[in-house]
XYZ file of C-alpha atoms in Angstrom:
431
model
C -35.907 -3.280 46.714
C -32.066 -2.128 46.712
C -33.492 1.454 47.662
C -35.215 0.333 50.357
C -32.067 -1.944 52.110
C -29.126 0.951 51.465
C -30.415 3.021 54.045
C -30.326 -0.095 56.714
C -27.756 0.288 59.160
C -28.696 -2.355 61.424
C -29.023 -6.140 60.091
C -30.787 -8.667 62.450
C -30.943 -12.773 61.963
C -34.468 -14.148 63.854
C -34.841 -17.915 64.043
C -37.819 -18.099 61.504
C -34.858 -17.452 58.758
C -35.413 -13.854 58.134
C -33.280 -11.508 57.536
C -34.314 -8.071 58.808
C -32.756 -4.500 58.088
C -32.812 -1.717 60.447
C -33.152 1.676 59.039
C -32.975 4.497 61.983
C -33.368 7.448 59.919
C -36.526 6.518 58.316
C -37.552 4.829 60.990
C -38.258 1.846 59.289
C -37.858 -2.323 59.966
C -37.779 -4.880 56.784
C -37.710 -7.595 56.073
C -35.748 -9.845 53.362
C -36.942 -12.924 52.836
C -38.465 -15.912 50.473
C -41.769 -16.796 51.511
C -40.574 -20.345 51.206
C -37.524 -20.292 53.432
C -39.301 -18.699 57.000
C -38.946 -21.714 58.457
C -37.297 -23.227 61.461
C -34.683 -25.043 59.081
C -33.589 -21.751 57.373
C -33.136 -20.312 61.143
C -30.330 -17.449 61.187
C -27.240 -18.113 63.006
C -24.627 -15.738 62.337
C -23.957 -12.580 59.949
C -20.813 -10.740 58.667
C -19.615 -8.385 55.566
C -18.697 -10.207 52.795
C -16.339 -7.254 51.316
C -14.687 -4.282 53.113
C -17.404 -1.813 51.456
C -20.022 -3.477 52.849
C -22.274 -3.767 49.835
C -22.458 -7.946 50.410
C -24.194 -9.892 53.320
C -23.187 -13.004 54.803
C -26.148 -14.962 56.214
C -25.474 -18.977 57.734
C -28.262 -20.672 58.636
C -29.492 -23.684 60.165
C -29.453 -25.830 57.307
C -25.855 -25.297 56.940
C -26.066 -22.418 53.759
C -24.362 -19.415 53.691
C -26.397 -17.022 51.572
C -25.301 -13.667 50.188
C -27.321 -10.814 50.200
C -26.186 -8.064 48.154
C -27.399 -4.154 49.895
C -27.317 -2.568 45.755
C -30.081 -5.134 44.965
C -31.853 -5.805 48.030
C -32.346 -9.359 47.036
C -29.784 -12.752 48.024
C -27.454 -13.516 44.717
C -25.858 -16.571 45.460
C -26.323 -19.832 47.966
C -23.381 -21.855 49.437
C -23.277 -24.853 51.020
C -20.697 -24.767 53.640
C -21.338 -27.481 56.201
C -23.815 -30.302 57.172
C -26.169 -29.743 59.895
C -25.733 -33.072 61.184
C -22.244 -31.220 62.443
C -24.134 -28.948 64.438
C -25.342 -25.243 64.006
C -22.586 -22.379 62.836
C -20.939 -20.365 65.728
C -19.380 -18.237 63.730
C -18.123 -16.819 60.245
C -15.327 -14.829 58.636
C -13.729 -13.364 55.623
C -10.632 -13.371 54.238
C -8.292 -10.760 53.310
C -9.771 -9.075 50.122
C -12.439 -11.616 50.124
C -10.070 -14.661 48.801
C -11.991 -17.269 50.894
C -14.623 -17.620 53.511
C -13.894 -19.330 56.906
C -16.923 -21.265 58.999
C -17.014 -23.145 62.139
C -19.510 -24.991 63.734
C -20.657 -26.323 66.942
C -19.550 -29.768 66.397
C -16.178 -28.317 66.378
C -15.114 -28.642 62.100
C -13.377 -25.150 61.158
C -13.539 -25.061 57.326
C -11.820 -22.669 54.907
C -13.653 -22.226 51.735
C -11.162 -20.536 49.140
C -13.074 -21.435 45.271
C -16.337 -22.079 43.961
C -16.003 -25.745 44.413
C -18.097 -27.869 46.723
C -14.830 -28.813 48.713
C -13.010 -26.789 51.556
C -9.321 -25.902 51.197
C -8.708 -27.023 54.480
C -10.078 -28.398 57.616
C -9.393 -27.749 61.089
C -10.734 -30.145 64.282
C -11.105 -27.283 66.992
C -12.254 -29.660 69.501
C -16.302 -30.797 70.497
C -18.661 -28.839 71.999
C -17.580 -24.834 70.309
C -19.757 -22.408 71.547
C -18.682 -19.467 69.783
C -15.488 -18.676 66.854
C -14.324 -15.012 66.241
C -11.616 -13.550 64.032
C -8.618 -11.145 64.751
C -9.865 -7.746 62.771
C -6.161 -6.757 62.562
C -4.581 -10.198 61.377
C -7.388 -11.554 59.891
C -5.801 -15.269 59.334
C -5.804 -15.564 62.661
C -9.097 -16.837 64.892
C -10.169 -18.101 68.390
C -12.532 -21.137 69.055
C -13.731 -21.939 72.746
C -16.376 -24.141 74.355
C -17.475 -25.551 77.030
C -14.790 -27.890 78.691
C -12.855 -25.926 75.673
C -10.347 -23.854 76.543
C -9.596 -20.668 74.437
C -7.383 -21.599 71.467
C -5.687 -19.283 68.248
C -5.529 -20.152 64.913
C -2.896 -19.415 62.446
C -5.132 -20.321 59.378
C -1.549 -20.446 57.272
C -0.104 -22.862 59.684
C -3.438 -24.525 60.895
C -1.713 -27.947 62.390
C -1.223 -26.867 65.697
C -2.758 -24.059 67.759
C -1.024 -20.397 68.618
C -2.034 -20.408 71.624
C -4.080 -22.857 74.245
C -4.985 -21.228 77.437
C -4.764 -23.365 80.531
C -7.644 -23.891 83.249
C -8.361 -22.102 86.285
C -6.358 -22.911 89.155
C -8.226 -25.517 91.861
C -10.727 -23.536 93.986
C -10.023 -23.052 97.655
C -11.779 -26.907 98.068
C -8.885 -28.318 96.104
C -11.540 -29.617 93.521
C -11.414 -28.754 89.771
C -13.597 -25.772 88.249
C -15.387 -26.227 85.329
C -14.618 -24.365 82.015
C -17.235 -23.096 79.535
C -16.354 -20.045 77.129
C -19.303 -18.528 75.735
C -17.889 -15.753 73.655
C -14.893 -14.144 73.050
C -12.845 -10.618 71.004
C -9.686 -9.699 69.952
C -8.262 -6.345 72.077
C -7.102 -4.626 69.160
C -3.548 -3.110 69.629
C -2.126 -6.020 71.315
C -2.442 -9.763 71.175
C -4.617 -10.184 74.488
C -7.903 -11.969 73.975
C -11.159 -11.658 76.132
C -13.417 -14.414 76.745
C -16.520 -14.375 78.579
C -17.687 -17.982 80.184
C -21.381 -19.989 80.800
C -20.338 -18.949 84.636
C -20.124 -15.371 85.207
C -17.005 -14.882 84.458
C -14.469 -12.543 82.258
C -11.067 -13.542 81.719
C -8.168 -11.714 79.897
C -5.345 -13.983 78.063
C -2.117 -12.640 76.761
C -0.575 -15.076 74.383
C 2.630 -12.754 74.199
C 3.470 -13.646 77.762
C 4.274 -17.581 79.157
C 1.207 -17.696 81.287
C -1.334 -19.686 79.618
C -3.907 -18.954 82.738
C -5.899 -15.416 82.735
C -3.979 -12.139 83.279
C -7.379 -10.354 84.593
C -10.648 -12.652 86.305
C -13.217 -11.234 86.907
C -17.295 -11.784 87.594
C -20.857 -10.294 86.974
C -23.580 -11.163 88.146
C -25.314 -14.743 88.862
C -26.052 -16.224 85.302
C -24.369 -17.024 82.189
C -22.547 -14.448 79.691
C -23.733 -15.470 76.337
C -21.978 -12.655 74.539
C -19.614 -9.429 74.729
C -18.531 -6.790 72.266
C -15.219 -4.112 72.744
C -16.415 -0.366 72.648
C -14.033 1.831 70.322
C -12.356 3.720 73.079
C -11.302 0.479 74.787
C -10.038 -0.172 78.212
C -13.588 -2.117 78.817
C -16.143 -4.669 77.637
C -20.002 -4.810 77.461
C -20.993 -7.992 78.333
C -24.940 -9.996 78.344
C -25.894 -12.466 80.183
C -29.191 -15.346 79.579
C -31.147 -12.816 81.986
C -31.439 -9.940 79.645
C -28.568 -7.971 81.948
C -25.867 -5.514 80.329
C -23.231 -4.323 81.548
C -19.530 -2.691 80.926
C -16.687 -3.698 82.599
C -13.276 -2.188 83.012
C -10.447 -3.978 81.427
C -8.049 -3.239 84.256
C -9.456 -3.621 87.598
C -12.155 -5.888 86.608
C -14.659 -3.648 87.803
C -18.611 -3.048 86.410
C -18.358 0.675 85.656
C -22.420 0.849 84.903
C -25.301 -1.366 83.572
C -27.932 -0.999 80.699
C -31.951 -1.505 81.979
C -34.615 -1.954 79.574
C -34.224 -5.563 78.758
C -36.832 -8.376 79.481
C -35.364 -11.459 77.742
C -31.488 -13.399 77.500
C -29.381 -11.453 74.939
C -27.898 -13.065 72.312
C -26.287 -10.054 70.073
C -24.176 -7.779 70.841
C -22.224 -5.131 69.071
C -20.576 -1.753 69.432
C -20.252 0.699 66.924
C -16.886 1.191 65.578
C -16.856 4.855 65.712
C -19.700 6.191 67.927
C -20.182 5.441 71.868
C -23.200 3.511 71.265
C -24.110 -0.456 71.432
C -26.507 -2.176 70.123
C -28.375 -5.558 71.567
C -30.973 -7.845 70.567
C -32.456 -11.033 71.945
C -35.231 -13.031 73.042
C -37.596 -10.216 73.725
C -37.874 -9.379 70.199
C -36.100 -6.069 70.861
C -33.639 -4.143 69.097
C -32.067 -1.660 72.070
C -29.202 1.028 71.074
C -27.930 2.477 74.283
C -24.979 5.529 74.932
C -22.528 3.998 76.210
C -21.355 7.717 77.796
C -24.862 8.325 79.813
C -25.715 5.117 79.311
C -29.718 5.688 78.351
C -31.839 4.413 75.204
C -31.405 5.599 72.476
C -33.804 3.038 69.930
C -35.701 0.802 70.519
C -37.008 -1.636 67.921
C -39.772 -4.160 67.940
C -39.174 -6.771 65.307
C -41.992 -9.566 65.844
C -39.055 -12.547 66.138
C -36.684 -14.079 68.364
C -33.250 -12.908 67.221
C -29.980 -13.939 67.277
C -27.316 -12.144 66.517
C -26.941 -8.388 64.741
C -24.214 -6.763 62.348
C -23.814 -2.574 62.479
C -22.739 -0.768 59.920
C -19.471 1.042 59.828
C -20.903 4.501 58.896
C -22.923 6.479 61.750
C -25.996 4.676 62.260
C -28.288 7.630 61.356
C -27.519 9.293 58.434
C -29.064 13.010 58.429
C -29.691 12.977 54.776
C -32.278 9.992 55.240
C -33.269 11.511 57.985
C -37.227 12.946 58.390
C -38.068 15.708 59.639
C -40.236 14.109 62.936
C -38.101 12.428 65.233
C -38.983 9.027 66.856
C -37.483 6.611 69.277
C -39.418 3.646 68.765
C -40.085 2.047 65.425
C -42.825 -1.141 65.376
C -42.910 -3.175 62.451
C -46.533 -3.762 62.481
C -48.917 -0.732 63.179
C -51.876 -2.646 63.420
C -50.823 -4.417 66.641
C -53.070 -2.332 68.957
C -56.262 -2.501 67.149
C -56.312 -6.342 66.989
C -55.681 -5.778 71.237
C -58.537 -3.312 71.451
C -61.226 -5.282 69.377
C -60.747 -8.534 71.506
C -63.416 -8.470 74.399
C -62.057 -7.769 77.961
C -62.213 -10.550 80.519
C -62.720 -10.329 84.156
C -59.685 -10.861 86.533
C -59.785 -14.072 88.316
C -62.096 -13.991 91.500
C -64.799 -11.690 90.100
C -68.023 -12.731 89.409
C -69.312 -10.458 86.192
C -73.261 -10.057 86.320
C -75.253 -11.885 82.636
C -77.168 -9.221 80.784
C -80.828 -9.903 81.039
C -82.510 -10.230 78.418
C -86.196 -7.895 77.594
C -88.609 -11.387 77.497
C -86.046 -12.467 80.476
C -86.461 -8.692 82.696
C -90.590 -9.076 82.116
C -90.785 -12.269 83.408
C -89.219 -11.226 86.748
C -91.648 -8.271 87.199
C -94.516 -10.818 86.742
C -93.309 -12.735 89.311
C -92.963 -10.241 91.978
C -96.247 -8.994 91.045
C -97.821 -12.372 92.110
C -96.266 -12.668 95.226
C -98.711 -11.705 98.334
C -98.156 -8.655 100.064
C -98.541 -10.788 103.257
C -95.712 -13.284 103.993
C -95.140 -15.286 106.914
C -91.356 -14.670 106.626
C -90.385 -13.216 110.184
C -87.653 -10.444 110.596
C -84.677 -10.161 112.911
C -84.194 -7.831 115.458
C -81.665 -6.698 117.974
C -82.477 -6.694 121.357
C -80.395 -6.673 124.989
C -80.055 -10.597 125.251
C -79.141 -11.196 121.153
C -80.735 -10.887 118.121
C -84.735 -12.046 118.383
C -86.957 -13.509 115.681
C -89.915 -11.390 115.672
C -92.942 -12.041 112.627
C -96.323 -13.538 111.834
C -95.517 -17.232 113.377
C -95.147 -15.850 116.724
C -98.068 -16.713 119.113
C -99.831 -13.741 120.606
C -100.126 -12.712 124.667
C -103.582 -12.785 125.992
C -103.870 -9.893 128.761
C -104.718 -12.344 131.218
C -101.038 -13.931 130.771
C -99.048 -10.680 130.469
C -101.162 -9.970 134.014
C -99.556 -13.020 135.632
C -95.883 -11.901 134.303
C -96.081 -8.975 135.966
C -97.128 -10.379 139.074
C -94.081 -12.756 139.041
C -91.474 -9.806 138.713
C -93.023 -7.793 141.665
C -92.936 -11.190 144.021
C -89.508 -11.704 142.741
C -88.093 -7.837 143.537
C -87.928 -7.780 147.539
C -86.135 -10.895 147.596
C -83.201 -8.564 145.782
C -83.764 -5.403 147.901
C -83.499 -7.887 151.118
C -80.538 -9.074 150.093
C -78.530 -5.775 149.029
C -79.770 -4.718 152.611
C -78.194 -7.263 154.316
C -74.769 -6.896 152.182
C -74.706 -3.184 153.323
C -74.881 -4.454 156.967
C-alpha cells in the first residue's frame, strides 16, 4: 500500500472519514481508510504535514482524534486524542518547529499545545467562542491567528500565550451610524512581512498590519454577494484567491483591492483551497465532489477529479504535482474513481418527461381481441358525419329524414314568389 500513496500529490478529507490521495500522473484517486471508521463521527476536518519531508499525515476528525498517516507505509501508525467533541469540531492544526509538539484549535474556541505523549496538553489558550478558522505563520511558526464570527482577528505568541500580539479592531460605523457585524471566515500569513489577510462570512477581504498602530484594516475590499469560506496566497504574491459558499473563485489584488480574474467550472460552496508553493496553479475542492486544479496565469482547468464525497479541505504537496517519471504515456484530464458509474446510468429504464403520455405495449391475446371486435361491428352505422357548408358546419347521416319531390316542389315555389319582392325593391333604391 506505501507504493501506491508515494506517488499522491494531492490529499483530500470527505465527511464520511476518508482519507483520499490524489495521484495526477497515474491518474489515479484512493482511498485510505478502515472499513470501520467511514462514518459520520470519523468525518475529516482538517489536514497538515506532520514533518518537513512530508512522509507523515496529520488527519483531525470529528470525534476529536488526530490520526497519523505515514506516505512510506500507506497505512495510519498512531491515534491521538487531542480534544473533546463536545468542544466543537477542529478549525485548524499545526506543527511545531522540528516536530516538538502539535498545536489544535477548535470551534468552541480551546487552543491546545500538545508537546509529549501524555494525555495532557502543555498549555491551553481561550481564543474566544465561536472560531471559525486557526492558521499558523509558515515563517515564525510559534506564532498563529484565530478569528470568528463576532471574533476579531487575533496573534498568538505560543511562547508568551497570556495575552494576544495583536487584536484587530472593528469596522468603522457604516454611513447609518449603526454597527457592522464581524465574521472572519479564513485567514493567511503574507509571507515577508507581518500583514495578515482575512476573508469574512460577508464578502469581504481585509488586510491587517500588526507592525503599524492601526488595529482597523489597511486594505477593504469586496467580492461578490455571498460568504468567503476560504482563501489561499499564490507564490508570486501581491494577490489572494478567494471561495465563496456559491462555488465562485476568484483572485484579488493585494493593493488596489481589485478582482484581477475568476475561475468557472464549479457547481457547489468551496471549502478547500490551496496554492502550490512553487507552480502557478491552485487547487479547490468542495461540495460538488470535485477536485479542480486551475492556472492561475490563463486561468483554465487543468484536473479535474471526481471523488464520490463531500470534501472538506485539501493539502498539496511541495514537489510539482505531476511528476514525469510516474507519468504514462496517455494523457488525461479527468480521473473518476469509479468506472462503472455509466453503466449502472445506462441499464436503468428511461422515463418519460413530465406531461407526456407514453402509449402501453399491447399484448398478442390483447392485439387479437381488438381485430375481433372491429370485425363484428356492422358496416352500416347510424353515426352521421359533419360537413362544412356556407351557414356552419351541418350534420348530415342516416337519421336525417328524406325530401319527398312533392315538398322540394313547394320550396322552390316559395323562392321564386319571394325574388320580385327583392328586384322591386333594388329598383326603387336606384330611383
Amino acid at each position: 500500500m506505501g507504493d501506491s500513496s508515494r506517488p499522491c500529490t494531492v490529499w483530500l478529507g470527505s465527511e464520511t472519514g476518508i482519507l483520499k490521495g490524489v495521484s495526477l500522473s497515474r491518474r489515479k484517486a484512493l482511498n485510505f481508510c478502515h472499513s470501520s471508521q467511514m462514518s459520520r463521527q470519523h468525518e475529516v476536518r482538517t489536514l497538515c504535514w506532520g514533518d518537513p519531508a512530508e512522509s507523515e499525515l496529520l488527519v483531525a476528525a470529528l470525534d476529536g482524534t488526530v490520526k497519523t498517516f505515514s506516505l512510506e507505509k500507506g497505512t495510519f501508525t498512531d491515534v491521538r486524542q487531542c480534544g473533546d467533541p463536545a468542544d466543537g469540531s477542529f478549525v485548524g492544526l499545526a506543527t511545531l518547529d522540528d516536530g516538538a509538539g502539535l498545536v489544535t484549535c477548535v470551534g468552541g474556541g480551546m487552543l491546545r499545545v500538545w508537546k509529549d505523549e501524555s494525555g495532557e496538553p502543555a498549555a491551553k489558550i481561550r481564543v474566544g467562542s465561536n472560531i471559525a478558522r486557526m492558521r499558523q505563520n509558515p515563517e515564525h511558526r510559534n506564532k498563529v491567528a484565530t478569528g470568528g464570527k463576532e471574533n476579531c482577528l487575533k496573534v498568538w505568541d505560543l511562547e508568551k500565550p497570556d495575552v494576544p500580539v495583536f487584536t484587530a479592531r472593528n469596522l468603522r460605523n457604516d454611513w447609518l451610524n449603526l454597527r457592522q457585524p464581524h465574521w472572519v471566515m479564513d485567514m493567511a500569513f503574507i509571507p515577508g512581512s507581518d500583514k495578515v489577510v482575512t476573508c469574512t462570512g460577508y464578502h469581504q477581504v481585509h488586510v491587517y498590519d500588526p507592525s503599524t498602530p492601526q488595529r482597523r484594516p489597511v486594505l477593504e475590499a469586496t467580492y461578490g454577494e455571498y460568504p468567503l469560506t476560504t482563501l489561499s496566497l499564490p507564490a508570486t504574491g501581491g494577490s489572494v484567491v478567494v471561495g465563496n459558499t456559491h462555488g465562485q473563485i476568484a483572485v484579488l489584488d493585494l493593493r488596489k483591492g481589485l478582482v484581477r480574474g475568476c475561475f468557472k467550472g464549479m457547481s457547489g460552496g468551496v471549502r478547500g483551497l490551496q496554492c502550490h508553493a512553487s507552480q502557478p496553479l491552485v487547487a479547490s475542492c468542495g461540495l460538488d465532489r470535485f477536485l479542480r486544479i486551475h492556472n492561475l496565469e490563463d486561468r483554465r482547468l487543468q484536473h479535474k477529479v471526481y471523488l464520490k464525497s463531500r470534501l472538506n479541505c485539501l493539502l498539496l504537496a511541495s514537489r510539482p504535482l505531476e511528476d514525469p517519471e510516474d507519468a504514462s504515456e496517455d494523457e488525461c484530464v479527468e480521473v473518476k474513481e469509479e468506472d462503472d458509474v455509466d453503466e449502472v446510468w445506462d441499464a436503468m429504464e428511461r422515463v418519460g418527461e413530465r406531461g407526456e403520455n407514453p402509449k402501453r405495449k399491447m399484448s398478442p391475446e390483447e392485439g387479437e381481441n381488438t381485430k375481433k371486435k372491429t370485425s363484428e361491428e356492422p358496416e352500416n352505422s347510424k353515426s352521421g358525419t359533419l360537413e362544412e357548408g356556407e351557414n356552419g358546419v351541418e350534420e348530415t347521416g342516416g337519421d336525417q329524414e328524406k325530401k319527398t319531390p312533392e315538398v322540394e316542389k313547394e320550396e322552390d315555389e316559395e323562392e321564386e314568389v319571394k325574388e320580385p319582392p327583392k328586384k322591386q325593391k333594388r329598383k326603387k333604391a336606384k330611383a
